N, CA, C and O atoms as a printed pandas DataFrame, in Angstrom:
     atom_number atom_name residue_name chain_id  residue_number  x_coord  y_coord  z_coord
0              1         N          UNK        A               1  -36.872  180.708   69.846
1              2        CA          UNK        A               1  -38.355  180.935   69.596
2              3         C          UNK        A               1  -38.689  179.785   68.475
3              4         O          UNK        A               1  -37.878  179.283   67.698
4              5         N          UNK        A               2  -39.722  179.572   68.558
5              6        CA          UNK        A               2  -39.520  178.401   67.453
6              7         C          UNK        A               2  -40.861  179.051   66.212
7              8         O          UNK        A               2  -41.923  179.672   66.163
8              9         N          UNK        A               3  -40.435  178.759   65.861
9             10        CA          UNK        A               3  -40.782  179.308   63.758
10            11         C          UNK        A               3  -42.497  178.628   63.702
11            12         O          UNK        A               3  -42.833  177.443   63.696
12            13         N          UNK        A               4  -43.058  179.431   63.679
13            14        CA          UNK        A               4  -44.540  179.017   63.378
14            15         C          UNK        A               4  -44.648  178.828   62.220
15            16         O          UNK        A               4  -44.581  179.844   61.528
16            17         N          UNK        A               5  -44.837  177.624   61.569
17            18        CA          UNK        A               5  -45.457  178.145   59.949
18            19         C          UNK        A               5  -47.009  178.341   60.446
19            20         O          UNK        A               5  -47.534  178.197   61.549
20            21         N          UNK        A               6  -47.427  178.661   59.391
21            22        CA          UNK        A               6  -48.827  178.876   58.942
22            23         C          UNK        A               6  -49.363  179.013   57.370
23            24         O          UNK        A               6  -49.073  180.005   56.703
24            25         N          UNK        A               7  -49.930  178.251   56.999
25            26        CA          UNK        A               7  -50.292  178.386   55.470
26            27         C          UNK        A               7  -51.762  178.848   55.144
27            28         O          UNK        A               7  -52.768  178.138   55.153
28            29         N          UNK        A               8  -51.661  180.321   54.826
29            30        CA          UNK        A               8  -53.141  180.290   54.428
30            31         C          UNK        A               8  -54.357  180.036   53.253
31            32         O          UNK        A               8  -55.378  180.623   52.896
32            33         N          UNK        A               9  -53.593  178.764   52.864
33            34        CA          UNK        A               9  -54.166  178.757   52.007
34            35         C          UNK        A               9  -55.280  176.829   51.721
35            36         O          UNK        A               9  -54.820  175.687   51.706
36            37         N          UNK        A              10  -56.149  177.112   51.621
37            38        CA          UNK        A              10  -57.130  175.396   51.994
38            39         C          UNK        A              10  -56.381  174.955   51.392
39            40         O          UNK        A              10  -55.711  175.613   50.596
40            41         N          UNK        A              11  -56.166  172.901   51.691
41            42        CA          UNK        A              11  -55.643  172.286   51.076
42            43         C          UNK        A              11  -56.082  172.493   49.860
43            44         O          UNK        A              11  -55.112  173.067   49.366
44            45         N          UNK        A              12  -56.823  172.427   49.089
45            46        CA          UNK        A              12  -57.675  172.221   47.924
46            47         C          UNK        A              12  -56.790  173.676   47.367
47            48         O          UNK        A              12  -56.057  173.473   46.399
48            49         N          UNK        A              13  -56.829  175.252   47.979
49            50        CA          UNK        A              13  -56.553  175.728   46.679
50            51         C          UNK        A              13  -54.815  175.494   46.008
51            52         O          UNK        A              13  -53.916  174.908   46.611
52            53         N          UNK        A              14  -54.720  176.047   44.816
53            54        CA          UNK        A              14  -53.154  176.643   44.340
54            55         C          UNK        A              14  -53.390  177.312   43.538
55            56         O          UNK        A              14  -54.488  177.646   43.094
56            57         N          UNK        A              15  -52.209  177.644   43.194
57            58        CA          UNK        A              15  -52.144  179.305   42.083
58            59         C          UNK        A              15  -51.310  178.024   40.862
59            60         O          UNK        A              15  -50.821  176.894   40.860
60            61         N          UNK        A              16  -51.513  178.835   40.227
61            62        CA          UNK        A              16  -51.163  178.313   39.062
62            63         C          UNK        A              16  -49.648  179.223   38.450
63            64         O          UNK        A              16  -48.558  178.838   38.027
64            65         N          UNK        A              17  -50.166  180.355   38.635
65            66        CA          UNK        A              17  -49.206  181.763   38.015
66            67         C          UNK        A              17  -47.941  181.173   37.987
67            68         O          UNK        A              17  -48.107  180.125   38.610
68            69         N          UNK        A              18  -46.602  181.237   37.580
69            70        CA          UNK        A              18  -45.927  181.194   37.450
70            71         C          UNK        A              18  -44.803  181.845   39.408
71            72         O          UNK        A              18  -44.515  183.030   39.581
72            73         N          UNK        A              19  -44.560  181.099   40.116
73            74        CA          UNK        A              19  -43.960  181.917   41.164
74            75         C          UNK        A              19  -42.478  181.503   41.520
75            76         O          UNK        A              19  -42.114  180.335   41.383
76            77         N          UNK        A              20  -41.408  182.757   42.104
77            78        CA          UNK        A              20  -40.139  182.109   42.231
78            79         C          UNK        A              20  -39.987  182.173   43.726
79            80         O          UNK        A              20  -40.211  183.252   44.274
80            81         N          UNK        A              21  -39.506  180.774   44.690
81            82        CA          UNK        A              21  -39.111  180.821   45.823
82            83         C          UNK        A              21  -38.224  180.798   46.531
83            84         O          UNK        A              21  -37.986  179.786   47.191
84            85         N          UNK        A              22  -37.158  182.358   46.639
85            86        CA          UNK        A              22  -35.612  181.857   47.091
86            87         C          UNK        A              22  -35.852  182.067   47.976
87            88         O          UNK        A              22  -36.761  182.724   48.483
88            89         N          UNK        A              23  -34.485  181.143   48.579
89            90        CA          UNK        A              23  -34.380  180.519   49.976
90            91         C          UNK        A              23  -32.961  181.574   50.012
91            92         O          UNK        A              23  -32.595  182.322   49.106
92            93         N          UNK        A              24  -32.389  181.391   51.199
93            94        CA          UNK        A              24  -31.125  181.527   51.753
94            95         C          UNK        A              24  -31.414  180.494   52.417
95            96         O          UNK        A              24  -32.329  180.055   53.114
96            97         N          UNK        A              25  -29.605  179.978   51.730
97            98        CA          UNK        A              25  -29.455  178.415   52.394
98            99         C          UNK        A              25  -28.942  178.270   53.973
99           100         O          UNK        A              25  -28.818  177.207   54.582
100          101         N          UNK        A              26  -28.786  179.049   54.268
101          102        CA          UNK        A              26  -27.950  179.572   55.995
102          103         C          UNK        A              26  -29.721  179.404   55.914
103          104         O          UNK        A              26  -29.959  178.235   56.221
104          105         N          UNK        A              27  -30.564  179.885   55.720
105          106        CA          UNK        A              27  -31.718  180.152   56.709
106          107         C          UNK        A              27  -32.746  179.170   57.000
107          108         O          UNK        A              27  -32.533  178.393   56.069
108          109         N          UNK        A              28  -33.838  178.601   57.730
109          110        CA          UNK        A              28  -35.033  177.540   58.196
110          111         C          UNK        A              28  -35.911  178.024   58.173
111          112         O          UNK        A              28  -36.736  177.800   59.059
112          113         N          UNK        A              29  -36.191  178.984   57.087
113          114        CA          UNK        A              29  -37.383  179.776   56.723
114          115         C          UNK        A              29  -38.670  178.269   56.076
115          116         O          UNK        A              29  -39.675  177.699   56.498
116          117         N          UNK        A              30  -37.668  178.224   54.720
117          118        CA          UNK        A              30  -37.750  177.260   53.636
118          119         C          UNK        A              30  -37.309  175.783   53.693
119          120         O          UNK        A              30  -36.454  175.432   52.880
120          121         N          UNK        A              31  -37.827  174.834   54.611
121          122        CA          UNK        A              31  -36.895  173.845   53.994
122          123         C          UNK        A              31  -37.311  172.675   53.188
123          124         O          UNK        A              31  -38.305  172.614   52.466
124          125         N          UNK        A              32  -36.115  171.432   53.475
125          126        CA          UNK        A              32  -36.603  170.786   51.865
126          127         C          UNK        A              32  -37.645  170.066   52.234
127          128         O          UNK        A              32  -38.125  169.573   51.213
128          129         N          UNK        A              33  -38.332  169.704   53.312
129          130        CA          UNK        A              33  -38.799  169.408   53.843
130          131         C          UNK        A              33  -40.395  170.133   53.121
131          132         O          UNK        A              33  -41.263  169.621   52.414
132          133         N          UNK        A              34  -40.263  171.298   53.608
133          134        CA          UNK        A              34  -41.216  172.126   52.716
134          135         C          UNK        A              34  -41.249  172.099   50.952
135          136         O          UNK        A              34  -42.201  172.119   50.172
136          137         N          UNK        A              35  -40.589  172.074   50.850
137          138        CA          UNK        A              35  -40.901  171.877   48.872
138          139         C          UNK        A              35  -42.111  171.348   48.397
139          140         O          UNK        A              35  -42.644  171.905   47.437
140          141         N          UNK        A              36  -42.927  169.804   49.206
141          142        CA          UNK        A              36  -43.590  169.735   48.130
142          143         C          UNK        A              36  -45.387  170.626   49.022
143          144         O          UNK        A              36  -46.487  170.791   48.493
144          145         N          UNK        A              37  -45.199  170.770   49.598
145          146        CA          UNK        A              37  -46.416  171.774   50.125
146          147         C          UNK        A              37  -46.041  172.610   49.460
147          148         O          UNK        A              37  -47.068  172.767   48.801
148          149         N          UNK        A              38  -44.807  173.892   48.761
149          150        CA          UNK        A              38  -44.802  174.343   48.431
150          151         C          UNK        A              38  -45.180  173.633   47.078
151          152         O          UNK        A              38  -46.406  173.526   47.086
152          153         N          UNK        A              39  -44.801  173.244   46.230
153          154        CA          UNK        A              39  -45.230  172.128   44.835
154          155         C          UNK        A              39  -46.433  171.852   44.778
155          156         O          UNK        A              39  -46.672  171.675   43.584
156          157         N          UNK        A              40  -47.899  171.620   45.724
157          158        CA          UNK        A              40  -48.934  171.204   45.494
158          159         C          UNK        A              40  -49.683  172.740   45.829
159          160         O          UNK        A              40  -50.438  173.200   44.973
160          161         N          UNK        A              41  -49.536  173.195   46.592
161          162        CA          UNK        A              41  -50.134  174.387   46.635
162          163         C          UNK        A              41  -49.959  175.397   45.034
163          164         O          UNK        A              41  -50.814  176.044   44.430
164          165         N          UNK        A              42  -48.152  175.121   44.658
165          166        CA          UNK        A              42  -48.354  176.685   43.230
166          167         C          UNK        A              42  -47.613  175.794   42.943
167          168         O          UNK        A              42  -46.500  175.644   43.447
168          169         N          UNK        A              43  -48.301  174.804   41.780
169          170        CA          UNK        A              43  -47.627  173.922   41.079
170          171         C          UNK        A              43  -46.304  174.136   39.737
171          172         O          UNK        A              43  -45.517  173.410   39.129
172          173         N          UNK        A              44  -46.679  175.588   39.780
173          174        CA          UNK        A              44  -45.469  176.152   38.404
174          175         C          UNK        A              44  -44.309  176.690   38.885
175          176         O          UNK        A              44  -43.403  177.121   38.171
176          177         N          UNK        A              45  -44.318  176.668   40.575
177          178        CA          UNK        A              45  -43.276  176.714   41.079
178          179         C          UNK        A              45  -41.547  176.629   40.467
179          180         O          UNK        A              45  -40.903  175.702   39.974
180          181         N          UNK        A              46  -41.199  178.101   40.784
181          182        CA          UNK        A              46  -39.404  176.997   41.116
182          183         C          UNK        A              46  -38.726  177.653   42.737
183          184         O          UNK        A              46  -38.773  178.796   43.193
184          185         N          UNK        A              47  -38.278  176.719   43.154
185          186        CA          UNK        A              47  -37.272  177.689   44.381
186          187         C          UNK        A              47  -36.090  176.616   44.174
187          188         O          UNK        A              47  -35.750  175.436   44.099
188          189         N          UNK        A              48  -35.561  178.660   44.126
189          190        CA          UNK        A              48  -33.921  178.276   44.548
190          191         C          UNK        A              48  -33.730  178.435   46.365
191          192         O          UNK        A              48  -34.575  178.599   47.246
192          193         N          UNK        A              49  -31.879  178.268   46.428
193          194        CA          UNK        A              49  -31.444  178.642   47.148
194          195         C          UNK        A              49  -29.684  179.467   46.794
195          196         O          UNK        A              49  -28.734  179.184   46.063
196          197         N          UNK        A              50  -29.996  180.552   47.768
197          198        CA          UNK        A              50  -28.847  181.350   47.172
198          199         C          UNK        A              50  -27.665  181.157   48.601
199          200         O          UNK        A              50  -27.858  181.367   49.798
200          201         N          UNK        A              51  -26.309  180.629   47.797
201          202        CA          UNK        A              51  -25.394  179.672   48.873
202          203         C          UNK        A              51  -24.775  181.935   49.499
203          204         O          UNK        A              51  -24.653  183.045   48.982
204          205         N          UNK        A              52  -24.619  181.226   50.886
205          206        CA          UNK        A              52  -23.996  182.256   51.986
206          207         C          UNK        A              52  -25.344  182.624   52.312
207          208         O          UNK        A              52  -25.107  182.289   53.472
208          209         N          UNK        A              53  -26.421  182.965   52.360
209          210        CA          UNK        A              53  -27.341  183.429   52.526
210          211         C          UNK        A              53  -28.106  183.450   53.483
211          212         O          UNK        A              53  -28.337  182.262   53.257
212          213         N          UNK        A              54  -28.902  183.720   54.586
213          214        CA          UNK        A              54  -29.738  183.493   55.389
214          215         C          UNK        A              54  -30.523  183.879   55.282
215          216         O          UNK        A              54  -30.574  183.774   54.056
216          217         N          UNK        A              55  -32.071  184.709   55.732
217          218        CA          UNK        A              55  -33.332  184.647   55.728
218          219         C          UNK        A              55  -33.122  185.437   54.597
219          220         O          UNK        A              55  -33.354  184.966   53.484
220          221         N          UNK        A              56  -32.479  187.231   54.818
221          222        CA          UNK        A              56  -32.525  188.171   54.333
222          223         C          UNK        A              56  -31.692  188.480   53.400
223          224         O          UNK        A              56  -31.057  189.521   53.564
224          225         N          UNK        A              57  -31.455  187.676   52.164
225          226        CA          UNK        A              57  -31.095  187.123   50.616
226          227         C          UNK        A              57  -30.537  188.186   50.018
227          228         O          UNK        A              57  -29.412  188.106   49.526
228          229         N          UNK        A              58  -31.566  189.778   49.980
229          230        CA          UNK        A              58  -31.230  190.934   49.388
230          231         C          UNK        A              58  -30.141  191.565   50.324
231          232         O          UNK        A              58  -29.431  192.502   49.958
232          233         N          UNK        A              59  -30.075  191.060   51.389
233          234        CA          UNK        A              59  -28.659  191.701   52.526
234          235         C          UNK        A              59  -27.358  190.749   51.967
235          236         O          UNK        A              59  -26.300  190.953   51.372
236          237         N          UNK        A              60  -27.816  190.022   52.316
237          238        CA          UNK        A              60  -26.778  189.366   52.492
238          239         C          UNK        A              60  -25.521  188.674   50.825
239          240         O          UNK        A              60  -24.319  188.590   50.575
240          241         N          UNK        A              61  -26.670  188.400   50.246
241          242        CA          UNK        A              61  -26.147  188.571   48.969
242          243         C          UNK        A              61  -27.189  189.020   47.809
243          244         O          UNK        A              61  -28.142  188.438   47.288
244          245         N          UNK        A              62  -26.684  190.130   47.648
245          246        CA          UNK        A              62  -27.574  191.142   47.145
246          247         C          UNK        A              62  -27.253  190.895   45.662
247          248         O          UNK        A              62  -28.256  190.469   45.090
248          249         N          UNK        A              63  -25.744  191.071   44.504
249          250        CA          UNK        A              63  -26.031  190.333   43.911
250          251         C          UNK        A              63  -26.666  189.311   42.612
251          252         O          UNK        A              63  -27.270  189.447   41.548
252          253         N          UNK        A              64  -25.990  188.021   43.627
253          254        CA          UNK        A              64  -26.618  186.675   43.530
254          255         C          UNK        A              64  -28.535  186.999   43.236
255          256         O          UNK        A              64  -29.072  186.781   42.151
256          257         N          UNK        A              65  -29.176  187.470   44.310
257          258        CA          UNK        A              65  -30.646  187.833   44.822
258          259         C          UNK        A              65  -31.004  188.492   43.571
259          260         O          UNK        A              65  -31.977  187.996   43.004
260          261         N          UNK        A              66  -30.202  189.940   42.753
261          262        CA          UNK        A              66  -31.200  190.455   41.680
262          263         C          UNK        A              66  -30.561  189.815   40.334
263          264         O          UNK        A              66  -30.696  190.386   39.252
264          265         N          UNK        A              67  -29.883  188.639   40.463
265          266        CA          UNK        A              67  -29.335  187.750   38.785
266          267         C          UNK        A              67  -30.474  186.304   39.199
267          268         O          UNK        A              67  -30.658  185.251   38.589
268          269         N          UNK        A              68  -31.037  186.799   40.399
269          270        CA          UNK        A              68  -31.518  185.409   40.563
270          271         C          UNK        A              68  -33.256  186.011   40.045
271          272         O          UNK        A              68  -33.570  185.457   38.991
272          273         N          UNK        A              69  -34.036  186.695   40.413
273          274        CA          UNK        A              69  -34.647  187.412   40.455
274          275         C          UNK        A              69  -35.182  187.922   38.505
275          276         O          UNK        A              69  -36.170  187.538   37.880
276          277         N          UNK        A              70  -33.975  188.947   38.020
277          278        CA          UNK        A              70  -33.784  189.004   36.859
278          279         C          UNK        A              70  -33.596  187.747   35.586
279          280         O          UNK        A              70  -33.879  187.974   34.410
280          281         N          UNK        A              71  -33.319  187.046   35.849
281          282        CA          UNK        A              71  -33.367  185.093   34.855
282          283         C          UNK        A              71  -34.520  184.626   35.441
283          284         O          UNK        A              71  -34.991  183.656   34.846
284          285         N          UNK        A              72  -35.276  185.076   36.635
285          286        CA          UNK        A              72  -36.360  184.600   36.648
286          287         C          UNK        A              72  -37.353  185.012   35.370
287          288         O          UNK        A              72  -37.792  184.548   34.317
288          289         N          UNK        A              73  -37.402  186.305   36.270
289          290        CA          UNK        A              73  -38.218  186.992   35.271
290          291         C          UNK        A              73  -38.462  187.179   33.572
291          292         O          UNK        A              73  -39.453  187.192   32.841
292          293         N          UNK        A              74  -36.895  187.324   33.369
293          294        CA          UNK        A              74  -36.389  187.195   31.466
294          295         C          UNK        A              74  -36.730  185.567   31.126
295          296         O          UNK        A              74  -36.422  185.350   29.954
296          297         N          UNK        A              75  -37.383  184.111   31.926
297          298        CA          UNK        A              75  -37.739  183.436   31.848
298          299         C          UNK        A              75  -39.292  183.147   31.503
299          300         O          UNK        A              75  -40.031  182.268   31.062
300          301         N          UNK        A              76  -39.295  184.483   32.000
301          302        CA          UNK        A              76  -41.027  184.162   31.713
302          303         C          UNK        A              76  -42.103  184.280   30.277
303          304         O          UNK        A              76  -41.567  185.295   29.834
304          305         N          UNK        A              77  -42.778  184.096   29.655
305          306        CA          UNK        A              77  -42.917  183.669   28.300
306          307         C          UNK        A              77  -43.829  185.515   28.186
307          308         O          UNK        A              77  -44.290  185.910   27.115
């Protein structure tokens, strides 16, 4: 089945808060070509890829997932 991409934000809407986008490098849910649109709507976003993980990063690479999330929250002032 094809992945249907929907964006609930209007073109002019954005979120200025810090946001972490984590993706598994083997997943096709967030593609490189999606990054500009993500950054348009979330200008303070950080986008990270977790090696050897699919869509279920927390299950595929639990330790790397926890490390990334923990480091991200520690980096927020």
